[in-house]
Amino acid sequence: MHASLTGRRRVGLALLTSAALAAASVTAVTVAPASAATSATVTVNTGTSLGTIPAAGHGVNVAVYDGNMNSAPIAGLLRDAGFTAVRYPGGSYGDIYHWKTNTTDGGYVAPNTDFDTYMGTVRSAGAQPVIIANYGTGTAQEAADWVRYANVTKGYGVKYWEIGNEVYGNGHYGSGWEQDNHSDKSPRAYANNVLQYISAMKAVDSSIKVGVVLTTPGGWPDGIVGSGDSADWNNTVMSIVQDKADFVIVHWYPGATSAADSLGKVSQISTITSTVRSLIAKYAGSRASSIGISVTELNPSYQLTTATAALFATDSYLTWFENGAMNLDWWNLHNGTSQGPATGDDGTPDYHDEGILSSGASGEPAANTPFPPYYGLAMVGRAGSPGDTLVKASSSSSLLSTHAVRTSSGVNVVLINKDLNNSTTVSLSYSGFSPGSAATVVQWRKGATSISTSSASSATSITLPPYSVTVLKASGGGTSSPSPSPSASPSRSPSPSPSASASPSVSPSVSPSASPDPGQGCTATYTVTNSWPGGFQAEVTVKNTRTTPISGWTAGWSYRNGQTVSSSWNATVSQSGAAVTAKNVNYNGSLAAGASTSFGFTGNATGANEVPSPITCSAS
């Protein structure tokens, strides 16, 4: 995405408008009329892991045209919000930026935005850099030289490198906002050049992680076969790159027609991740489970400085984490505006600015004043730290989103009250965790210019103000026997991306099949959570039945009617004939006594899709 501090070019946005995503989206929430306080219940199952908060997950973009990106307050603002990643040098500028000279081909570079100054800010903030290597006007050698300077000469330890920005916007499909000086602008040429970049960069530092640009499922130009191509961008690129990249890159700008619609867009996330995982599994072979998904640009693309955007920020980041994203980078730290302020649907100011901090443009607050999305993202930082375990949480109300994080000191429950007019009294119950008698309440509400912290006398009941984000931090411990949910929540688990001719119809879960524990240390429960003509989605919950922790597990079963697994998440799944074997991945093999974790997959089924039996499970 190309941006400027005086005017934002709205081209190349990955607007998710396809029929498949529309069909998969949960009905948008509606704002209730003013009335008395409402009530809701929240259930937290600490025995069901949804993965961990990634090391460089909580990110934001900065750009070399931003003269405020390294100003004195920035490192502190990034640190206070808990950001762990900062992407540079800025969207489409990544494809025109030359790091050695701190110049661009035809763009503006502000003073004090060079690579070393940026690194000073990032290190002071305690974050990790995410770097866009110049594909459009650069070379593999230039990128390799950057790796050498960063990691050998300076010892910065830059781990994450992208090859280009939105390269599919280079004109090959008709619309061209991304600079690309290659004579061949096809996905085939990009993929072959990516292999050269990876080879040259890893020859300098083999420990780096290199990402490849994909189009967002459901967004332009996903599914389009260009002139001279045999397949669309994603299939062409992945068929050539295969397992050579360490992560894939998508951008997410869902857009909306109202505040309520914007807050409902998180329902797209599971569909996007499921589709991308299927693509990776199709081409990356045995490395598929270790290839990450990075969302290096996102925001709601709707009323971006309002309280609605703040609620969207918290809910979307935690939902992406729960679906396995390794890195998220909000667009943008500062962005500026060329329009006068307006009033958003929720009654808060809309400055038409995609920055989380004011650039000080005409009509805006003073430079570096936080906009509401800054606080929404800061609440993500308050929810947990890298390595903390995301656990399953569910809400009885469509106007109350909830997430939960298991930390070394207790459980943090994130409560997002999307009711614009009414407070909500929430009753909480915990499985696998016994909360203490007191709790800490960290909260941001509509109109607030800071995040408050207070004490509460209970971790099982709280009243939330309208349009607010709350982290209820419950200390305690002890474990009651967890009761893992056998079926995935529609808003949390990946959904398949079927063809238009076979839209999915969610059916009741097939009765689960559970394994006994003949002294193997764990049990596995298999449940069909979704099905459609020719395919299905299933979930397997693995439980440690020992009185001591386990460090790994393997589940297995055999199909009777020719079913085949097509993609999976949260486990490494292989199939030989009818026999299927699933092994833990690095973040969910360790299970405490009595604890559980789940993995999911999609499959093909042309006949009766019976739940297989027996299901085996062995622990190490």
Coordinates of C-alpha atoms in Angstrom, one line a residue:
M1 CA 0.0 0.0 0.0
H2 CA 1.3 3.4 -1.0
A3 CA 0.7 6.3 1.4
S4 CA 1.7 9.9 2.0
L5 CA 1.3 12.3 4.8
T6 CA -0.8 14.7 2.7
G7 CA -3.0 12.3 0.8
R8 CA -3.7 8.6 1.0
R9 CA -3.9 6.7 -2.3
R10 CA -6.8 4.3 -1.9
V11 CA -5.5 1.7 -4.4
G12 CA -4.6 -1.9 -3.9
L13 CA -6.6 -2.4 -0.8
A14 CA -7.4 -6.1 -0.2
L15 CA -11.1 -5.5 0.2
L16 CA -12.7 -8.8 1.1
T17 CA -15.9 -8.7 -0.9
S18 CA -16.1 -12.1 -2.4
A19 CA -19.2 -14.2 -2.2
A20 CA -17.3 -16.9 -0.2
L21 CA -16.3 -14.5 2.5
A22 CA -19.7 -12.9 2.6
A23 CA -21.3 -16.3 3.1
A24 CA -18.8 -17.1 5.8
S25 CA -19.2 -13.9 7.7
V26 CA -21.2 -13.9 10.9
T27 CA -24.2 -11.5 10.7
A28 CA -23.0 -8.1 11.7
V29 CA -23.8 -7.0 15.2
T30 CA -26.5 -4.3 15.6
V31 CA -26.5 -1.4 18.0
A32 CA -29.3 -1.8 20.5
P33 CA -31.4 1.2 21.4
A34 CA -30.7 2.9 24.8
S35 CA -32.1 0.8 27.6
A36 CA -31.2 -0.6 31.0
A37 CA -27.9 -2.5 31.5
T38 CA -27.8 -5.8 29.7
S39 CA -26.2 -9.1 30.9
A40 CA -24.1 -11.8 29.4
T41 CA -22.1 -14.9 30.5
V42 CA -18.5 -15.7 29.6
T43 CA -17.0 -19.2 29.9
V44 CA -13.2 -19.5 29.9
N45 CA -11.7 -23.0 29.3
T46 CA -8.0 -22.8 30.3
G47 CA -7.5 -26.4 29.3
T48 CA -8.1 -25.7 25.6
S49 CA -5.1 -24.0 24.0
L50 CA -5.4 -21.9 20.9
G51 CA -1.7 -21.4 20.6
T52 CA 0.6 -18.7 22.1
I53 CA 1.1 -15.0 21.5
P54 CA 3.8 -14.8 18.9
A55 CA 7.2 -13.2 19.6
A56 CA 6.8 -10.5 16.9
G57 CA 3.0 -10.6 16.7
H58 CA 2.0 -7.2 17.9
G59 CA 3.2 -4.8 15.2
V60 CA 2.7 -1.4 13.5
N61 CA 4.0 0.1 10.3
V62 CA 6.3 3.1 9.9
A63 CA 7.3 4.9 6.8
V64 CA 10.4 6.9 5.7
Y65 CA 8.2 9.8 4.5
D66 CA 7.1 10.3 8.1
G67 CA 9.2 13.0 9.8
N68 CA 7.8 12.1 13.2
M69 CA 8.6 8.3 13.1
N70 CA 11.8 8.7 15.2
S71 CA 10.8 11.8 17.3
A72 CA 11.5 11.7 21.0
P73 CA 8.1 10.3 22.3
I74 CA 7.8 7.5 19.8
A75 CA 9.9 4.8 21.5
G76 CA 8.0 5.3 24.7
L77 CA 4.6 5.2 23.0
L78 CA 5.5 2.0 21.2
R79 CA 6.8 0.4 24.4
D80 CA 3.8 1.5 26.5
A81 CA 1.5 -0.1 23.9
G82 CA 3.4 -3.4 24.1
F83 CA 4.4 -3.4 20.4
T84 CA 6.8 -6.2 19.6
A85 CA 7.3 -5.5 15.9
V86 CA 7.8 -2.4 13.7
R87 CA 7.6 -2.7 9.9
Y88 CA 9.8 -0.5 7.7
P89 CA 10.3 1.4 5.3
G90 CA 6.6 1.8 4.6
G91 CA 4.2 -0.1 2.3
S92 CA 4.7 0.6 -1.3
Y93 CA 7.8 2.7 -0.4
G94 CA 9.4 -0.7 0.2
D95 CA 9.6 -1.2 -3.5
I96 CA 11.3 2.1 -4.3
Y97 CA 13.5 2.5 -1.2
H98 CA 17.3 2.1 -1.4
W99 CA 18.7 1.5 2.1
K100 CA 22.3 2.4 1.4
T101 CA 21.5 6.0 0.3
N102 CA 18.3 6.4 2.2
T103 CA 16.6 7.5 -1.0
T104 CA 13.6 6.5 -3.1
D105 CA 12.8 6.3 -6.8
G106 CA 10.4 9.3 -7.1
G107 CA 9.3 9.4 -3.4
Y108 CA 9.9 11.7 -0.5
V109 CA 12.2 10.7 2.4
A110 CA 12.0 12.7 5.6
P111 CA 15.1 13.6 7.6
N112 CA 16.2 11.2 10.3
T113 CA 14.3 8.2 8.9
D114 CA 17.3 6.2 7.7
F115 CA 17.7 2.5 8.7
D116 CA 20.1 3.1 11.6
T117 CA 17.9 5.7 13.2
Y118 CA 14.9 3.5 12.8
M119 CA 16.7 0.6 14.4
G120 CA 17.6 2.9 17.4
T121 CA 13.9 3.6 17.9
V122 CA 12.9 -0.1 17.5
R123 CA 15.5 -1.3 19.9
S124 CA 14.6 1.4 22.5
A125 CA 11.0 0.3 22.2
G126 CA 11.9 -3.3 22.8
A127 CA 10.5 -4.4 19.5
Q128 CA 11.7 -6.5 16.5
P129 CA 12.2 -5.0 13.0
V130 CA 10.2 -6.3 10.0
I131 CA 11.9 -5.2 6.8
I132 CA 10.6 -4.9 3.2
A133 CA 13.4 -5.7 0.8
N134 CA 13.1 -3.7 -2.4
Y135 CA 11.7 -5.9 -5.1
G136 CA 10.3 -3.3 -7.5
T137 CA 13.4 -1.2 -8.2
G138 CA 16.0 -3.2 -6.3
T139 CA 18.0 -6.4 -6.7
A140 CA 18.7 -9.6 -4.8
Q141 CA 22.2 -8.3 -4.2
E142 CA 21.0 -5.1 -2.7
A143 CA 18.8 -7.1 -0.3
A144 CA 21.7 -9.4 0.6
D145 CA 23.9 -6.4 1.3
W146 CA 21.2 -5.1 3.6
V147 CA 21.2 -8.4 5.5
R148 CA 24.9 -8.3 5.8
Y149 CA 25.0 -4.7 7.0
A150 CA 22.1 -5.3 9.5
N151 CA 23.2 -8.6 11.0
V152 CA 26.9 -9.0 10.3
T153 CA 28.3 -5.4 10.4
K154 CA 25.9 -3.9 12.9
G155 CA 24.7 -7.0 14.8
Y156 CA 21.1 -5.9 14.8
G157 CA 19.7 -9.5 14.4
V158 CA 17.0 -8.5 12.0
K159 CA 15.0 -11.8 11.6
Y160 CA 12.0 -11.0 9.4
W161 CA 12.4 -9.9 5.7
E162 CA 9.7 -9.5 3.1
I163 CA 10.4 -9.6 -0.7
G164 CA 8.5 -6.6 -1.9
N165 CA 5.1 -5.2 -0.8
E166 CA 1.9 -5.6 -2.8
V167 CA 3.8 -6.8 -5.9
Y168 CA 0.6 -8.1 -7.6
G169 CA -0.4 -4.4 -8.0
N170 CA 2.4 -4.0 -10.5
G171 CA 0.0 -3.7 -13.5
H172 CA 0.0 -7.3 -14.6
Y173 CA -3.7 -7.5 -13.8
G174 CA -4.5 -4.0 -15.1
S175 CA -4.2 -1.9 -12.0
G176 CA -0.7 -0.7 -11.2
W177 CA 0.2 1.2 -8.0
E178 CA 3.3 -0.8 -7.0
Q179 CA 6.5 0.1 -8.7
D180 CA 8.0 -2.9 -10.6
N181 CA 10.8 -2.3 -13.1
H182 CA 11.1 -6.0 -14.2
S183 CA 10.1 -6.4 -17.8
D184 CA 8.2 -9.5 -16.8
K185 CA 5.6 -8.6 -14.2
S186 CA 3.9 -12.0 -14.0
P187 CA 3.5 -14.1 -10.8
R188 CA 5.9 -16.6 -12.4
A189 CA 8.6 -14.0 -12.7
Y190 CA 8.1 -12.8 -9.2
A191 CA 8.3 -16.3 -7.8
N192 CA 11.5 -17.1 -9.6
N193 CA 13.1 -13.8 -8.5
V194 CA 12.0 -14.5 -5.0
L195 CA 14.1 -17.7 -5.0
Q196 CA 17.1 -15.7 -6.0
Y197 CA 16.5 -13.2 -3.2
I198 CA 16.1 -16.0 -0.7
S199 CA 19.3 -17.7 -1.8
A200 CA 21.3 -14.5 -1.8
M201 CA 20.0 -13.3 1.6
K202 CA 20.3 -16.6 3.4
A203 CA 23.9 -17.1 2.1
V204 CA 24.7 -14.1 4.3
D205 CA 22.6 -15.1 7.3
S206 CA 20.9 -18.5 7.2
S207 CA 19.0 -17.8 10.4
I208 CA 16.7 -15.1 8.9
K209 CA 13.1 -15.7 8.0
V210 CA 12.0 -14.6 4.5
G211 CA 8.4 -14.0 3.4
V212 CA 6.7 -14.1 0.0
V213 CA 3.8 -11.9 -1.1
L214 CA 0.4 -13.4 -1.7
T215 CA -3.0 -11.9 -2.5
T216 CA -5.6 -12.0 0.3
P217 CA -8.2 -14.7 -0.3
G218 CA -11.3 -13.0 -1.5
G219 CA -9.5 -9.7 -2.3
W220 CA -8.4 -8.4 -5.7
P221 CA -6.8 -10.0 -7.7
D222 CA -7.3 -13.3 -5.9
G223 CA -8.6 -16.0 -8.4
I224 CA -7.8 -13.9 -11.5
V225 CA -5.7 -15.6 -14.2
G226 CA -3.7 -13.0 -16.0
S227 CA -2.7 -12.9 -19.6
G228 CA -0.2 -15.7 -20.4
D229 CA -0.6 -17.3 -17.0
S230 CA -2.0 -20.8 -16.3
A231 CA -3.1 -20.0 -12.7
D232 CA -3.8 -17.1 -10.4
W233 CA -1.2 -15.3 -8.4
N234 CA -1.2 -17.4 -5.3
N235 CA -1.1 -20.8 -7.0
T236 CA 1.5 -19.7 -9.4
V237 CA 3.8 -18.2 -6.8
M238 CA 3.5 -21.1 -4.3
S239 CA 3.9 -23.7 -7.0
I240 CA 7.3 -22.3 -7.7
V241 CA 8.4 -21.1 -4.2
Q242 CA 7.0 -24.3 -2.6
D243 CA 8.8 -24.7 0.8
K244 CA 11.6 -22.2 0.3
A245 CA 9.9 -19.3 2.0
D246 CA 9.5 -19.1 5.8
F247 CA 6.3 -17.3 5.8
V248 CA 3.6 -15.9 3.5
I249 CA 2.2 -12.4 3.5
V250 CA -1.3 -11.1 3.1
H251 CA -2.9 -7.6 3.8
W252 CA -6.3 -7.1 5.3
Y253 CA -8.5 -4.0 4.8
P254 CA -12.1 -5.3 5.1
G255 CA -14.0 -2.0 4.7
A256 CA -17.5 -1.6 6.1
T257 CA -20.8 0.2 5.6
S258 CA -21.3 1.0 9.3
A259 CA -19.7 0.8 12.6
A260 CA -21.6 -2.4 13.5
D261 CA -20.6 -3.9 10.1
S262 CA -17.0 -3.0 10.8
L263 CA -17.0 -4.8 14.2
G264 CA -18.4 -7.9 12.5
K265 CA -15.6 -8.3 10.0
V266 CA -13.4 -10.3 12.4
S267 CA -15.5 -13.3 11.3
Q268 CA -13.5 -13.2 8.0
I269 CA -10.3 -14.1 9.7
S270 CA -10.8 -17.8 10.1
T271 CA -11.8 -18.2 6.5
I272 CA -8.7 -16.3 5.3
T273 CA -6.3 -18.3 7.4
S274 CA -7.9 -21.6 6.5
T275 CA -7.7 -20.8 2.8
V276 CA -4.0 -19.7 3.1
R277 CA -3.1 -22.8 5.1
S278 CA -4.7 -25.0 2.4
L279 CA -2.6 -23.2 -0.2
I280 CA 0.6 -23.8 1.8
A281 CA -0.3 -27.4 2.4
K282 CA -0.8 -27.9 -1.3
Y283 CA 2.7 -26.8 -2.3
A284 CA 5.0 -26.8 0.7
G285 CA 5.2 -30.5 1.5
S286 CA 6.6 -31.5 4.9
R287 CA 7.5 -27.9 5.7
A288 CA 3.9 -26.7 5.4
S289 CA 3.2 -26.7 9.2
S290 CA 6.3 -24.6 9.9
I291 CA 5.5 -21.8 7.3
G292 CA 3.9 -18.9 9.0
I293 CA 1.2 -16.4 8.0
S294 CA 2.1 -12.7 8.4
V295 CA -0.5 -9.9 8.0
T296 CA 1.9 -7.0 7.4
E297 CA -0.8 -4.4 6.8
L298 CA -4.2 -4.2 8.3
N299 CA -6.8 -1.8 9.6
P300 CA -10.6 -1.7 9.3
S301 CA -10.5 0.8 6.3
Y302 CA -13.5 2.5 7.9
Q303 CA -13.7 5.6 10.2
L304 CA -10.1 5.0 11.3
T305 CA -9.7 7.3 14.3
T306 CA -13.0 6.5 16.0
A307 CA -13.7 4.3 19.0
T308 CA -15.1 1.7 16.7
A309 CA -11.6 1.3 15.2
A310 CA -10.2 0.8 18.7
L311 CA -12.6 -2.0 19.4
F312 CA -11.9 -3.5 16.0
A313 CA -8.1 -3.4 16.7
T314 CA -8.3 -5.4 20.0
D315 CA -10.7 -7.9 18.7
S316 CA -9.0 -8.5 15.3
Y317 CA -5.5 -8.8 16.7
L318 CA -6.4 -11.4 19.2
T319 CA -8.6 -13.3 16.7
W320 CA -5.6 -13.4 14.2
F321 CA -3.4 -14.7 17.0
E322 CA -5.9 -17.4 17.8
N323 CA -5.9 -18.4 14.2
G324 CA -2.1 -18.8 14.2
A325 CA -0.9 -15.5 12.6
M326 CA 2.8 -14.9 13.5
N327 CA 2.9 -11.2 12.8
L328 CA 0.4 -8.3 12.5
D329 CA 1.3 -4.7 11.5
W330 CA -1.3 -2.0 11.7
W331 CA -1.2 0.6 9.0
N332 CA 0.1 3.2 10.1
L333 CA 2.0 4.9 13.0
H334 CA 1.4 8.4 11.4
N335 CA -0.4 8.9 8.1
G336 CA -1.9 12.4 7.9
T337 CA -5.0 13.6 6.3
S338 CA -6.2 15.8 3.5
Q339 CA -9.8 16.1 4.7
G340 CA -11.4 18.0 7.5
P341 CA -12.7 16.1 10.5
A342 CA -16.1 14.5 10.6
T343 CA -18.1 12.5 13.1
G344 CA -18.1 8.8 13.0
D345 CA -21.1 6.5 13.4
D346 CA -20.2 6.1 17.1
G347 CA -20.1 9.9 17.7
T348 CA -16.3 10.1 18.0
P349 CA -14.1 12.2 15.7
D350 CA -13.1 10.8 12.3
Y351 CA -10.1 12.6 11.0
H352 CA -9.8 10.4 7.9
D353 CA -6.3 9.5 9.1
E354 CA -4.9 6.0 9.0
G355 CA -2.3 6.8 11.7
I356 CA -2.7 5.7 15.3
L357 CA -0.9 8.9 16.3
S358 CA -1.8 12.3 15.0
S359 CA 0.6 13.8 12.5
G360 CA -0.5 17.3 13.6
A361 CA -2.2 18.1 10.3
S362 CA -4.7 20.9 10.0
G363 CA -7.8 20.2 12.1
E364 CA -6.1 17.4 14.0
P365 CA -4.8 17.3 17.6
A366 CA -1.1 18.0 18.3
A367 CA 1.5 15.7 16.7
N368 CA 1.8 12.3 18.4
T369 CA -1.5 12.6 20.2
P370 CA -2.9 9.0 20.4
F371 CA -6.0 8.3 18.4
P372 CA -8.5 5.6 19.8
P373 CA -6.9 2.8 17.7
Y374 CA -3.7 3.3 19.6
Y375 CA -5.5 2.5 22.8
G376 CA -7.2 -0.5 21.2
L377 CA -3.8 -1.8 20.2
A378 CA -2.3 -1.0 23.6
M379 CA -5.1 -3.2 25.1
V380 CA -3.7 -6.1 23.0
G381 CA -0.4 -5.5 24.8
R382 CA -2.2 -5.5 28.2
A383 CA -3.8 -8.8 27.3
G384 CA -0.6 -10.8 27.4
S385 CA 3.0 -11.1 26.5
P386 CA 4.8 -13.2 23.8
G387 CA 4.7 -16.9 24.9
D388 CA 1.6 -16.6 26.9
T389 CA -1.1 -19.2 26.1
L390 CA -4.3 -18.2 24.3
V391 CA -7.1 -20.3 25.7
K392 CA -10.7 -20.7 24.7
A393 CA -13.3 -18.2 25.8
S394 CA -16.9 -17.9 24.7
S395 CA -19.6 -15.3 25.2
S396 CA -23.4 -15.6 25.3
S397 CA -23.9 -12.2 23.5
S398 CA -23.2 -11.1 20.0
L399 CA -22.4 -7.7 21.4
L400 CA -19.7 -9.0 23.7
S401 CA -16.5 -10.4 22.2
T402 CA -14.2 -12.3 24.5
H403 CA -10.7 -13.7 24.5
A404 CA -8.5 -15.2 27.2
V405 CA -4.8 -15.6 27.9
R406 CA -3.1 -17.9 30.4
T407 CA -0.1 -16.2 32.0
S408 CA 2.5 -17.2 34.6
S409 CA 0.4 -15.5 37.3
G410 CA -3.1 -16.2 36.3
V411 CA -5.7 -15.7 33.5
N412 CA -6.4 -12.4 31.6
V413 CA -9.9 -12.2 30.1
V414 CA -10.5 -9.7 27.4
L415 CA -14.0 -8.3 27.2
I416 CA -15.1 -6.1 24.3
N417 CA -18.5 -4.5 24.8
K418 CA -19.7 -3.5 21.4
D419 CA -23.0 -2.1 22.6
L420 CA -22.8 1.6 21.9
N421 CA -25.5 2.6 24.4
N422 CA -25.6 0.1 27.2
S423 CA -23.4 -1.2 30.0
T424 CA -23.2 -5.0 30.3
T425 CA -22.9 -7.0 33.5
V426 CA -20.9 -10.2 32.8
S427 CA -20.8 -13.4 34.8
L428 CA -17.6 -15.4 34.3
S429 CA -16.9 -19.1 34.9
Y430 CA -13.5 -20.8 34.5
S431 CA -12.6 -24.4 33.7
G432 CA -9.2 -25.6 34.7
F433 CA -8.5 -22.5 36.8
S434 CA -9.5 -21.3 40.2
P435 CA -9.5 -17.5 40.4
G436 CA -8.5 -15.7 43.6
S437 CA -10.9 -13.5 45.4
A438 CA -9.6 -10.3 43.8
A439 CA -8.7 -9.1 40.3
T440 CA -7.2 -6.2 38.4
V441 CA -9.3 -4.3 35.9
V442 CA -7.5 -2.6 33.0
Q443 CA -9.9 -0.6 30.8
W444 CA -10.3 1.8 28.0
R445 CA -13.7 3.2 27.1
K446 CA -15.1 5.4 24.4
G447 CA -13.9 9.0 24.8
A448 CA -11.0 8.1 27.2
T449 CA -7.6 9.5 26.6
S450 CA -5.8 7.0 28.7
I451 CA -6.1 3.4 29.9
S452 CA -7.2 3.0 33.5
T453 CA -6.2 0.4 36.1
S454 CA -8.2 -0.5 39.2
S455 CA -8.9 -3.3 41.6
A456 CA -12.0 -5.5 41.7
S457 CA -13.3 -7.7 44.5
S458 CA -14.2 -10.5 42.1
A459 CA -13.0 -12.2 39.0
T460 CA -16.4 -13.8 38.3
S461 CA -18.5 -10.7 37.8
I462 CA -17.9 -7.3 36.3
T463 CA -20.0 -4.5 34.7
L464 CA -18.6 -3.1 31.5
P465 CA -19.3 0.4 30.3
P466 CA -20.7 0.9 26.8
Y467 CA -18.2 0.7 23.9
S468 CA -15.2 -0.4 25.9
V469 CA -12.3 -2.8 26.1
T470 CA -11.5 -4.4 29.4
V471 CA -8.8 -6.8 30.5
L472 CA -9.9 -8.6 33.7
K473 CA -6.7 -10.0 35.3
A474 CA -7.5 -12.9 37.6
S475 CA -4.7 -14.2 39.8
G476 CA -5.0 -17.7 41.3
G477 CA -4.1 -21.2 40.3
G478 CA -5.1 -24.7 41.1
T479 CA -6.7 -26.7 38.4
S480 CA -10.2 -28.0 38.3
S481 CA -10.7 -30.8 35.7
P482 CA -10.9 -29.0 32.3
S483 CA -13.8 -29.8 30.1
P484 CA -12.6 -29.1 26.5
S485 CA -15.3 -28.1 24.1
P486 CA -15.4 -30.8 21.3
S487 CA -16.6 -28.4 18.6
A488 CA -14.9 -25.2 17.4
S489 CA -16.5 -21.8 17.9
P490 CA -17.5 -20.5 14.5
S491 CA -15.7 -17.2 15.3
R492 CA -12.4 -18.8 16.2
S493 CA -11.7 -21.9 14.2
P494 CA -10.7 -21.8 10.5
S495 CA -13.5 -22.5 8.1
P496 CA -13.1 -24.0 4.6
S497 CA -13.2 -21.8 1.6
P498 CA -15.5 -23.8 -0.8
S499 CA -16.2 -23.0 -4.4
A500 CA -19.2 -20.8 -5.3
S501 CA -21.0 -23.9 -6.5
A502 CA -20.8 -25.7 -3.2
S503 CA -21.4 -23.1 -0.5
P504 CA -21.0 -24.7 3.0
S505 CA -24.0 -25.3 5.2
V506 CA -23.0 -25.7 8.8
S507 CA -24.4 -28.8 10.1
P508 CA -24.6 -30.0 13.7
S509 CA -21.4 -31.7 14.9
V510 CA -21.3 -35.4 14.3
S511 CA -21.1 -37.3 17.6
P512 CA -17.4 -37.3 18.7
S513 CA -15.3 -40.4 18.8
A514 CA -12.9 -40.6 21.8
S515 CA -10.0 -42.8 22.4
P516 CA -9.4 -44.8 25.6
D517 CA -6.1 -44.4 27.4
P518 CA -4.5 -47.8 27.5
G519 CA -1.6 -46.4 29.5
Q520 CA -0.4 -44.1 26.6
G521 CA -0.7 -40.9 28.6
C522 CA -3.3 -39.1 26.5
T523 CA -6.7 -39.4 24.9
A524 CA -8.0 -37.9 21.6
T525 CA -11.5 -36.9 20.7
Y526 CA -12.5 -36.5 17.1
T527 CA -15.5 -34.3 16.1
V528 CA -16.8 -33.2 12.7
T529 CA -17.6 -29.5 13.2
N530 CA -18.7 -28.5 9.7
S531 CA -19.6 -30.2 6.4
W532 CA -20.6 -29.4 2.8
P533 CA -21.0 -31.3 -0.4
G534 CA -17.7 -33.2 -1.0
G535 CA -15.9 -31.9 2.1
F536 CA -15.8 -31.4 5.8
Q537 CA -14.0 -29.7 8.7
A538 CA -13.0 -31.6 11.9
E539 CA -11.4 -30.9 15.2
V540 CA -9.4 -33.3 17.5
T541 CA -8.9 -32.5 21.1
V542 CA -5.9 -34.1 22.8
K543 CA -5.9 -34.4 26.6
N544 CA -3.1 -35.3 29.0
T545 CA -4.4 -38.1 31.2
R546 CA -1.2 -38.3 33.3
T547 CA -0.7 -36.7 36.7
T548 CA 2.6 -35.2 35.3
P549 CA 3.2 -33.0 32.3
I550 CA 3.8 -34.4 28.8
S551 CA 6.2 -32.9 26.3
G552 CA 4.6 -34.2 23.1
W553 CA 1.8 -36.3 21.6
T554 CA 0.8 -38.2 18.5
A555 CA -2.8 -39.0 17.5
G556 CA -3.9 -41.4 14.8
W557 CA -6.9 -43.0 13.1
S558 CA -8.0 -44.7 9.8
Y559 CA -10.8 -43.7 7.5
R560 CA -13.2 -46.2 6.2
N561 CA -14.8 -44.4 3.3
G562 CA -12.0 -42.8 1.4
Q563 CA -11.8 -39.5 3.2
T564 CA -8.6 -37.5 2.7
V565 CA -7.1 -34.6 4.7
S566 CA -6.5 -31.5 2.6
S567 CA -5.1 -28.9 5.1
S568 CA -4.5 -28.7 8.8
W569 CA -3.6 -26.2 11.6
N570 CA -2.1 -26.6 15.1
A571 CA -0.7 -30.0 14.2
T572 CA 1.5 -31.7 11.6
V573 CA -0.9 -34.1 9.8
S574 CA 0.2 -36.8 7.4
Q575 CA -1.8 -39.5 5.6
S576 CA -0.8 -42.8 4.0
G577 CA -3.7 -44.5 2.4
A578 CA -6.5 -44.6 5.0
A579 CA -4.2 -44.0 7.9
V580 CA -3.8 -40.5 9.3
T581 CA -1.1 -39.4 11.8
A582 CA -1.1 -36.1 13.6
K583 CA 1.8 -34.8 15.7
N584 CA 2.0 -31.7 17.9
V585 CA 3.7 -28.6 16.6
N586 CA 6.3 -26.8 18.7
Y587 CA 3.9 -24.6 20.7
N588 CA 1.3 -27.2 21.8
G589 CA 3.2 -30.3 22.7
S590 CA 3.7 -29.5 26.3
L591 CA 0.5 -30.1 28.3
A592 CA 0.2 -29.9 32.1
A593 CA -1.5 -32.7 33.9
G594 CA -5.2 -32.8 32.8
A595 CA -4.7 -30.0 30.2
S596 CA -6.0 -30.2 26.7
T597 CA -5.2 -28.7 23.3
S598 CA -7.0 -28.9 19.9
F599 CA -6.0 -29.0 16.3
G600 CA -8.2 -28.9 13.2
F601 CA -8.2 -29.8 9.5
T602 CA -10.3 -29.8 6.4
G603 CA -10.9 -32.9 4.3
N604 CA -12.5 -34.4 1.2
A605 CA -15.3 -36.8 1.5
T606 CA -17.2 -38.2 -1.5
G607 CA -19.1 -40.9 0.5
A608 CA -20.4 -41.2 4.0
N609 CA -18.3 -39.1 6.3
E610 CA -18.3 -41.3 9.3
V611 CA -16.3 -40.4 12.4
P612 CA -13.4 -42.9 12.5
S613 CA -12.9 -45.3 15.4
P614 CA -10.7 -46.1 17.2
I615 CA -8.7 -42.9 17.7
T616 CA -5.3 -43.5 19.2
C617 CA -3.1 -41.2 21.3
S618 CA 0.3 -41.6 22.7
A619 CA 2.3 -39.1 24.8
S620 CA 6.0 -38.5 25.4

